[in-house]
Amino acid sequence: MNKIDAIGIGQTQRQLISQMQSISAQAGAPVIAPATGKAETVSFGNVLDNAINSVDQQQHVASAKQRAVEMGESDDLTGAMLESQKASVSFSAMMQVRNKLTSALDELINIPL
């Protein structure tokens, strides 16, 4: 892996971390809508759905770029590989979040009453 690819993956990881931090800060917290000035709550389910849809979209983009390179429609192999790595990192981060949520739920279930 060359230096440019390493920088691209590092930026993607930083972006994912900042997205996850903003999601955790928003989940269940009142948010002031800029247009109306009224407080509205953000549901954890909606935030999780948005994160999953974002990962899914990244995987579709990576797949489309790989398909274009394979069919000879594009010669941007570097771009296809970067999108593939971004999708892979996003999916890995999502799986880690899922594992943390699952272990937290297991701990809650096992709390003695």
Short mmCIF file of N, CA, C and O in Angstrom, two decimals:
data_model
loop_
_atom_site.label_atom_id
_atom_site.label_comp_id
_atom_site.label_asym_id
_atom_site.label_seq_id
_atom_site.Cartn_x
_atom_site.Cartn_y
_atom_site.Cartn_z
N MET A 1 0.85 -1.17 0.00
CA MET A 1 0.00 0.00 0.00
C MET A 1 0.90 1.23 0.00
O MET A 1 1.82 1.33 0.79
N ASN A 2 0.60 2.16 -0.91
CA ASN A 2 1.43 3.35 -0.96
C ASN A 2 0.95 4.40 0.03
O ASN A 2 -0.09 4.25 0.67
N LYS A 3 1.69 5.49 0.12
CA LYS A 3 1.41 6.52 1.11
C LYS A 3 0.06 7.19 0.88
O LYS A 3 -0.67 7.48 1.82
N ILE A 4 -0.31 7.40 -0.37
CA ILE A 4 -1.59 8.05 -0.69
C ILE A 4 -2.75 7.20 -0.21
O ILE A 4 -3.70 7.69 0.38
N ASP A 5 -2.69 5.89 -0.45
CA ASP A 5 -3.76 5.00 0.00
C ASP A 5 -3.87 5.00 1.51
O ASP A 5 -4.96 4.97 2.07
N ALA A 6 -2.73 5.00 2.20
CA ALA A 6 -2.74 5.00 3.66
C ALA A 6 -3.38 6.28 4.19
O ALA A 6 -4.13 6.24 5.16
N ILE A 7 -3.13 7.40 3.54
CA ILE A 7 -3.74 8.66 3.97
C ILE A 7 -5.24 8.61 3.76
O ILE A 7 -6.02 9.01 4.60
N GLY A 8 -5.68 8.08 2.62
CA GLY A 8 -7.11 7.98 2.32
C GLY A 8 -7.84 7.12 3.33
O GLY A 8 -8.93 7.46 3.79
N ILE A 9 -7.25 6.01 3.72
CA ILE A 9 -7.89 5.14 4.69
C ILE A 9 -7.91 5.80 6.06
O ILE A 9 -8.88 5.74 6.78
N GLY A 10 -6.84 6.50 6.42
CA GLY A 10 -6.80 7.20 7.70
C GLY A 10 -7.87 8.28 7.79
O GLY A 10 -8.52 8.45 8.81
N GLN A 11 -8.08 9.00 6.70
CA GLN A 11 -9.12 10.03 6.68
C GLN A 11 -10.49 9.40 6.81
O GLN A 11 -11.36 9.93 7.51
N THR A 12 -10.69 8.27 6.17
CA THR A 12 -11.98 7.58 6.26
C THR A 12 -12.24 7.14 7.68
O THR A 12 -13.35 7.28 8.20
N GLN A 13 -11.22 6.61 8.35
CA GLN A 13 -11.39 6.18 9.74
C GLN A 13 -11.72 7.38 10.63
O GLN A 13 -12.58 7.28 11.50
N ARG A 14 -11.05 8.51 10.41
CA ARG A 14 -11.35 9.70 11.20
C ARG A 14 -12.77 10.18 10.95
O ARG A 14 -13.46 10.59 11.87
N GLN A 15 -13.21 10.12 9.69
CA GLN A 15 -14.57 10.52 9.37
C GLN A 15 -15.58 9.60 10.06
O GLN A 15 -16.58 10.07 10.60
N LEU A 16 -15.32 8.30 10.03
CA LEU A 16 -16.23 7.36 10.68
C LEU A 16 -16.28 7.58 12.18
O LEU A 16 -17.35 7.54 12.79
N ILE A 17 -15.14 7.83 12.78
CA ILE A 17 -15.10 8.08 14.22
C ILE A 17 -15.88 9.34 14.56
O ILE A 17 -16.67 9.36 15.50
N SER A 18 -15.70 10.40 13.75
CA SER A 18 -16.44 11.63 14.04
C SER A 18 -17.94 11.44 13.82
O SER A 18 -18.75 11.98 14.56
N GLN A 19 -18.32 10.64 12.79
CA GLN A 19 -19.74 10.34 12.58
C GLN A 19 -20.31 9.56 13.76
O GLN A 19 -21.41 9.85 14.23
N MET A 20 -19.57 8.56 14.23
CA MET A 20 -20.05 7.76 15.36
C MET A 20 -20.15 8.62 16.61
O MET A 20 -21.10 8.45 17.40
N GLN A 21 -19.22 9.56 16.81
CA GLN A 21 -19.29 10.43 17.97
C GLN A 21 -20.50 11.36 17.88
O GLN A 21 -21.19 11.58 18.87
N SER A 22 -20.77 11.87 16.68
CA SER A 22 -21.92 12.75 16.54
C SER A 22 -23.22 11.97 16.69
O SER A 22 -24.19 12.46 17.26
N ILE A 23 -23.24 10.71 16.23
CA ILE A 23 -24.43 9.87 16.40
C ILE A 23 -24.67 9.60 17.87
O ILE A 23 -25.79 9.70 18.36
N SER A 24 -23.61 9.27 18.60
CA SER A 24 -23.80 8.98 20.03
C SER A 24 -24.21 10.23 20.80
O SER A 24 -24.95 10.15 21.77
N ALA A 25 -23.75 11.39 20.34
CA ALA A 25 -24.13 12.63 21.01
C ALA A 25 -25.58 12.99 20.72
O ALA A 25 -26.27 13.56 21.56
N GLN A 26 -26.07 12.61 19.54
CA GLN A 26 -27.43 12.96 19.14
C GLN A 26 -28.47 11.97 19.62
O GLN A 26 -29.64 12.32 19.75
N ALA A 27 -28.10 10.74 19.86
CA ALA A 27 -29.08 9.69 20.15
C ALA A 27 -29.87 10.02 21.40
O ALA A 27 -29.35 10.10 22.50
N GLY A 28 -31.15 10.23 21.22
CA GLY A 28 -32.04 10.47 22.34
C GLY A 28 -31.95 11.86 22.95
O GLY A 28 -32.70 12.19 23.84
N ALA A 29 -31.06 12.70 22.45
CA ALA A 29 -30.90 14.03 23.01
C ALA A 29 -31.79 15.01 22.25
O ALA A 29 -31.98 14.87 21.05
N PRO A 30 -32.35 16.01 22.94
CA PRO A 30 -33.13 16.99 22.23
C PRO A 30 -32.25 17.79 21.27
O PRO A 30 -31.13 18.14 21.61
N VAL A 31 -32.76 18.02 20.10
CA VAL A 31 -32.02 18.77 19.09
C VAL A 31 -32.86 19.98 18.70
O VAL A 31 -34.05 19.86 18.48
N ILE A 32 -32.23 21.14 18.63
CA ILE A 32 -32.94 22.35 18.22
C ILE A 32 -32.89 22.44 16.70
O ILE A 32 -31.82 22.48 16.10
N ALA A 33 -34.04 22.43 16.08
CA ALA A 33 -34.11 22.56 14.63
C ALA A 33 -33.82 24.01 14.25
O ALA A 33 -34.44 24.92 14.79
N PRO A 34 -32.86 24.27 13.33
CA PRO A 34 -32.49 25.64 13.02
C PRO A 34 -33.63 26.45 12.40
O PRO A 34 -33.75 27.62 12.66
N ALA A 35 -34.47 25.83 11.58
CA ALA A 35 -35.51 26.59 10.87
C ALA A 35 -36.65 26.98 11.81
O ALA A 35 -37.16 28.08 11.74
N THR A 36 -37.04 26.08 12.70
CA THR A 36 -38.20 26.33 13.53
C THR A 36 -37.84 26.82 14.93
O THR A 36 -38.64 27.49 15.56
N GLY A 37 -36.68 26.46 15.42
CA GLY A 37 -36.29 26.82 16.77
C GLY A 37 -36.92 25.94 17.83
O GLY A 37 -36.74 26.16 19.01
N LYS A 38 -37.69 24.92 17.41
CA LYS A 38 -38.34 24.03 18.36
C LYS A 38 -37.45 22.82 18.61
O LYS A 38 -36.72 22.37 17.74
N ALA A 39 -37.55 22.29 19.83
CA ALA A 39 -36.77 21.11 20.17
C ALA A 39 -37.48 19.86 19.67
O ALA A 39 -38.69 19.74 19.79
N GLU A 40 -36.74 18.97 19.07
CA GLU A 40 -37.29 17.69 18.64
C GLU A 40 -36.29 16.60 19.01
O GLU A 40 -35.09 16.82 19.00
N THR A 41 -36.80 15.43 19.37
CA THR A 41 -35.90 14.36 19.78
C THR A 41 -35.53 13.50 18.58
O THR A 41 -36.32 13.32 17.67
N VAL A 42 -34.32 13.01 18.62
CA VAL A 42 -33.82 12.12 17.58
C VAL A 42 -33.86 10.72 18.16
O VAL A 42 -33.29 10.47 19.21
N SER A 43 -34.54 9.81 17.48
CA SER A 43 -34.63 8.46 18.02
C SER A 43 -33.37 7.67 17.68
O SER A 43 -32.77 7.85 16.61
N PHE A 44 -32.99 6.80 18.58
CA PHE A 44 -31.81 5.97 18.39
C PHE A 44 -31.99 5.06 17.19
O PHE A 44 -31.06 4.84 16.42
N GLY A 45 -33.21 4.57 16.99
CA GLY A 45 -33.49 3.69 15.85
C GLY A 45 -33.27 4.40 14.53
O GLY A 45 -32.71 3.82 13.60
N ASN A 46 -33.71 5.66 14.44
CA ASN A 46 -33.52 6.42 13.20
C ASN A 46 -32.04 6.69 12.94
O ASN A 46 -31.59 6.62 11.80
N VAL A 47 -31.30 7.00 13.99
CA VAL A 47 -29.87 7.24 13.83
C VAL A 47 -29.18 5.97 13.37
O VAL A 47 -28.33 6.00 12.47
N LEU A 48 -29.56 4.84 13.95
CA LEU A 48 -28.96 3.56 13.57
C LEU A 48 -29.33 3.21 12.13
O LEU A 48 -28.48 2.74 11.36
N ASP A 49 -30.58 3.43 11.74
CA ASP A 49 -31.01 3.19 10.36
C ASP A 49 -30.22 4.04 9.38
O ASP A 49 -29.79 3.55 8.32
N ASN A 50 -30.01 5.31 9.71
CA ASN A 50 -29.24 6.19 8.84
C ASN A 50 -27.80 5.71 8.69
O ASN A 50 -27.23 5.77 7.60
N ALA A 51 -27.20 5.25 9.78
CA ALA A 51 -25.83 4.75 9.72
C ALA A 51 -25.75 3.50 8.86
O ALA A 51 -24.84 3.36 8.03
N ILE A 52 -26.71 2.59 9.01
CA ILE A 52 -26.72 1.36 8.21
C ILE A 52 -26.93 1.70 6.74
O ILE A 52 -26.26 1.13 5.86
N ASN A 53 -27.84 2.63 6.46
CA ASN A 53 -28.07 3.03 5.06
C ASN A 53 -26.83 3.68 4.45
O ASN A 53 -26.55 3.50 3.27
N SER A 54 -26.09 4.43 5.25
CA SER A 54 -24.86 5.06 4.77
C SER A 54 -23.82 4.00 4.40
O SER A 54 -23.17 4.10 3.35
N VAL A 55 -23.67 2.99 5.25
CA VAL A 55 -22.72 1.90 4.96
C VAL A 55 -23.16 1.16 3.71
O VAL A 55 -22.35 0.83 2.84
N ASP A 56 -24.46 0.90 3.59
CA ASP A 56 -24.99 0.21 2.42
C ASP A 56 -24.71 1.01 1.15
O ASP A 56 -24.30 0.45 0.13
N GLN A 57 -24.91 2.32 1.22
CA GLN A 57 -24.66 3.17 0.06
C GLN A 57 -23.18 3.14 -0.33
O GLN A 57 -22.85 3.08 -1.52
N GLN A 58 -22.29 3.16 0.64
CA GLN A 58 -20.86 3.09 0.35
C GLN A 58 -20.51 1.77 -0.33
O GLN A 58 -19.69 1.74 -1.24
N GLN A 59 -21.14 0.68 0.09
CA GLN A 59 -20.87 -0.61 -0.54
C GLN A 59 -21.40 -0.65 -1.96
O GLN A 59 -20.76 -1.22 -2.85
N HIS A 60 -22.54 -0.01 -2.22
CA HIS A 60 -23.07 0.04 -3.58
C HIS A 60 -22.17 0.87 -4.50
O HIS A 60 -21.94 0.50 -5.65
N VAL A 61 -21.65 1.98 -3.99
CA VAL A 61 -20.74 2.82 -4.77
C VAL A 61 -19.48 2.04 -5.10
O VAL A 61 -19.01 2.05 -6.25
N ALA A 62 -18.92 1.35 -4.11
CA ALA A 62 -17.70 0.56 -4.34
C ALA A 62 -17.96 -0.55 -5.36
O ALA A 62 -17.14 -0.78 -6.27
N SER A 63 -19.10 -1.19 -5.25
CA SER A 63 -19.44 -2.26 -6.19
C SER A 63 -19.60 -1.72 -7.61
O SER A 63 -19.14 -2.33 -8.57
N ALA A 64 -20.24 -0.57 -7.75
CA ALA A 64 -20.42 0.03 -9.07
C ALA A 64 -19.09 0.41 -9.69
O ALA A 64 -18.86 0.19 -10.89
N LYS A 65 -18.18 0.96 -8.89
CA LYS A 65 -16.87 1.33 -9.42
C LYS A 65 -16.07 0.09 -9.82
O LYS A 65 -15.38 0.09 -10.84
N GLN A 66 -16.14 -0.96 -9.00
CA GLN A 66 -15.44 -2.20 -9.35
C GLN A 66 -16.01 -2.81 -10.63
O GLN A 66 -15.26 -3.28 -11.49
N ARG A 67 -17.33 -2.78 -10.75
CA ARG A 67 -17.97 -3.33 -11.94
C ARG A 67 -17.56 -2.54 -13.18
O ARG A 67 -17.29 -3.11 -14.24
N ALA A 68 -17.47 -1.21 -13.07
CA ALA A 68 -17.07 -0.37 -14.19
C ALA A 68 -15.64 -0.69 -14.63
O ALA A 68 -15.35 -0.74 -15.82
N VAL A 69 -14.76 -0.93 -13.68
CA VAL A 69 -13.38 -1.29 -14.02
C VAL A 69 -13.34 -2.66 -14.68
O VAL A 69 -12.64 -2.87 -15.69
N GLU A 70 -14.09 -3.61 -14.14
CA GLU A 70 -14.10 -4.97 -14.70
C GLU A 70 -14.66 -5.01 -16.12
O GLU A 70 -14.20 -5.79 -16.95
N MET A 71 -15.67 -4.17 -16.40
CA MET A 71 -16.30 -4.16 -17.72
C MET A 71 -15.54 -3.30 -18.73
O MET A 71 -15.91 -3.24 -19.90
N GLY A 72 -14.50 -2.62 -18.28
CA GLY A 72 -13.71 -1.77 -19.17
C GLY A 72 -14.31 -0.40 -19.39
O GLY A 72 -13.85 0.34 -20.26
N GLU A 73 -15.32 -0.03 -18.63
CA GLU A 73 -15.96 1.27 -18.77
C GLU A 73 -15.14 2.38 -18.11
O GLU A 73 -15.31 3.55 -18.41
N SER A 74 -14.27 1.99 -17.18
CA SER A 74 -13.46 2.95 -16.45
C SER A 74 -12.06 2.38 -16.28
O SER A 74 -11.88 1.16 -16.21
N ASP A 75 -11.08 3.26 -16.20
CA ASP A 75 -9.72 2.81 -15.93
C ASP A 75 -9.23 3.32 -14.58
O ASP A 75 -8.05 3.33 -14.30
N ASP A 76 -10.17 3.73 -13.73
CA ASP A 76 -9.85 4.28 -12.41
C ASP A 76 -9.76 3.16 -11.37
O ASP A 76 -10.61 3.03 -10.50
N LEU A 77 -8.72 2.34 -11.50
CA LEU A 77 -8.54 1.22 -10.57
C LEU A 77 -8.25 1.72 -9.16
O LEU A 77 -8.76 1.18 -8.18
N THR A 78 -7.48 2.80 -9.06
CA THR A 78 -7.16 3.35 -7.75
C THR A 78 -8.42 3.83 -7.03
O THR A 78 -8.63 3.55 -5.85
N GLY A 79 -9.28 4.54 -7.75
CA GLY A 79 -10.54 5.02 -7.16
C GLY A 79 -11.42 3.87 -6.73
O GLY A 79 -12.05 3.92 -5.66
N ALA A 80 -11.47 2.81 -7.55
CA ALA A 80 -12.29 1.64 -7.20
C ALA A 80 -11.74 0.97 -5.94
O ALA A 80 -12.51 0.57 -5.07
N MET A 81 -10.44 0.87 -5.84
CA MET A 81 -9.84 0.23 -4.66
C MET A 81 -10.04 1.08 -3.40
O MET A 81 -10.29 0.55 -2.32
N LEU A 82 -9.94 2.41 -3.55
CA LEU A 82 -10.17 3.29 -2.40
C LEU A 82 -11.61 3.19 -1.92
O LEU A 82 -11.86 3.10 -0.71
N GLU A 83 -12.56 3.18 -2.85
CA GLU A 83 -13.97 3.04 -2.46
C GLU A 83 -14.21 1.69 -1.79
O GLU A 83 -14.97 1.60 -0.83
N SER A 84 -13.55 0.66 -2.29
CA SER A 84 -13.68 -0.66 -1.69
C SER A 84 -13.15 -0.67 -0.26
O SER A 84 -13.77 -1.24 0.65
N GLN A 85 -12.02 -0.03 -0.04
CA GLN A 85 -11.44 0.04 1.30
C GLN A 85 -12.30 0.87 2.24
O GLN A 85 -12.50 0.52 3.41
N LYS A 86 -12.86 1.98 1.73
CA LYS A 86 -13.76 2.81 2.55
C LYS A 86 -14.98 2.00 2.97
O LYS A 86 -15.40 2.05 4.14
N ALA A 87 -15.55 1.26 2.03
CA ALA A 87 -16.72 0.43 2.34
C ALA A 87 -16.36 -0.64 3.35
O ALA A 87 -17.13 -0.94 4.27
N SER A 88 -15.18 -1.23 3.21
CA SER A 88 -14.74 -2.27 4.14
C SER A 88 -14.55 -1.71 5.55
O SER A 88 -14.99 -2.33 6.54
N VAL A 89 -13.93 -0.54 5.66
CA VAL A 89 -13.72 0.09 6.97
C VAL A 89 -15.06 0.46 7.60
O VAL A 89 -15.29 0.25 8.79
N SER A 90 -15.97 0.99 6.79
CA SER A 90 -17.30 1.36 7.29
C SER A 90 -18.04 0.14 7.81
O SER A 90 -18.66 0.19 8.87
N PHE A 91 -17.97 -0.94 7.05
CA PHE A 91 -18.66 -2.17 7.47
C PHE A 91 -18.05 -2.72 8.75
O PHE A 91 -18.78 -3.13 9.67
N SER A 92 -16.73 -2.70 8.84
CA SER A 92 -16.06 -3.17 10.05
C SER A 92 -16.45 -2.34 11.26
O SER A 92 -16.70 -2.88 12.35
N ALA A 93 -16.51 -1.03 11.09
CA ALA A 93 -16.90 -0.14 12.19
C ALA A 93 -18.34 -0.42 12.61
O ALA A 93 -18.66 -0.47 13.80
N MET A 94 -19.22 -0.65 11.62
CA MET A 94 -20.62 -0.95 11.93
C MET A 94 -20.72 -2.26 12.70
O MET A 94 -21.50 -2.38 13.65
N MET A 95 -19.93 -3.25 12.32
CA MET A 95 -19.97 -4.54 13.01
C MET A 95 -19.45 -4.40 14.44
O MET A 95 -19.95 -5.05 15.37
N GLN A 96 -18.45 -3.55 14.65
CA GLN A 96 -17.95 -3.33 16.00
C GLN A 96 -19.01 -2.66 16.87
O GLN A 96 -19.16 -3.01 18.05
N VAL A 97 -19.74 -1.71 16.29
CA VAL A 97 -20.82 -1.06 17.03
C VAL A 97 -21.90 -2.08 17.36
O VAL A 97 -22.42 -2.12 18.48
N ARG A 98 -22.24 -2.93 16.39
CA ARG A 98 -23.23 -3.98 16.64
C ARG A 98 -22.79 -4.90 17.77
O ARG A 98 -23.57 -5.24 18.67
N ASN A 99 -21.52 -5.29 17.77
CA ASN A 99 -21.00 -6.17 18.82
C ASN A 99 -21.06 -5.49 20.18
O ASN A 99 -21.39 -6.13 21.19
N LYS A 100 -20.75 -4.20 20.23
CA LYS A 100 -20.82 -3.46 21.50
C LYS A 100 -22.26 -3.38 21.99
O LYS A 100 -22.53 -3.55 23.18
N LEU A 101 -23.19 -3.11 21.08
CA LEU A 101 -24.60 -3.04 21.47
C LEU A 101 -25.09 -4.40 21.96
O LEU A 101 -25.84 -4.48 22.94
N THR A 102 -24.68 -5.46 21.29
CA THR A 102 -25.08 -6.80 21.70
C THR A 102 -24.53 -7.14 23.07
O THR A 102 -25.25 -7.68 23.93
N SER A 103 -23.27 -6.81 23.31
CA SER A 103 -22.69 -7.12 24.63
C SER A 103 -23.33 -6.25 25.72
O SER A 103 -23.54 -6.72 26.85
N ALA A 104 -23.68 -5.00 25.39
CA ALA A 104 -24.36 -4.15 26.37
C ALA A 104 -25.74 -4.71 26.71
O ALA A 104 -26.16 -4.72 27.87
N LEU A 105 -26.45 -5.19 25.70
CA LEU A 105 -27.76 -5.80 25.93
C LEU A 105 -27.63 -7.05 26.79
O LEU A 105 -28.43 -7.27 27.71
N ASP A 106 -26.61 -7.87 26.52
CA ASP A 106 -26.38 -9.07 27.32
C ASP A 106 -26.11 -8.71 28.78
O ASP A 106 -26.60 -9.39 29.70
N GLU A 107 -25.33 -7.64 29.00
CA GLU A 107 -25.05 -7.20 30.37
C GLU A 107 -26.33 -6.73 31.06
O GLU A 107 -26.54 -7.01 32.24
N LEU A 108 -27.18 -6.02 30.34
CA LEU A 108 -28.44 -5.56 30.91
C LEU A 108 -29.34 -6.73 31.29
O LEU A 108 -30.00 -6.71 32.32
N ILE A 109 -29.38 -7.72 30.42
CA ILE A 109 -30.22 -8.89 30.68
C ILE A 109 -29.73 -9.65 31.92
O ILE A 109 -30.53 -10.18 32.70
N ASN A 110 -28.43 -9.68 32.12
CA ASN A 110 -27.85 -10.46 33.21
C ASN A 110 -27.75 -9.70 34.53
O ASN A 110 -27.21 -10.22 35.50
N ILE A 111 -28.26 -8.48 34.59
CA ILE A 111 -28.23 -7.72 35.84
C ILE A 111 -29.22 -8.36 36.82
O ILE A 111 -30.39 -8.55 36.51
N PRO A 112 -28.74 -8.72 38.01
CA PRO A 112 -29.65 -9.30 38.99
C PRO A 112 -30.61 -8.25 39.53
O PRO A 112 -30.25 -7.10 39.75
N LEU A 113 -31.84 -8.67 39.69
CA LEU A 113 -32.86 -7.73 40.21
C LEU A 113 -33.07 -7.88 41.69
O LEU A 113 -33.04 -8.76 42.35
#
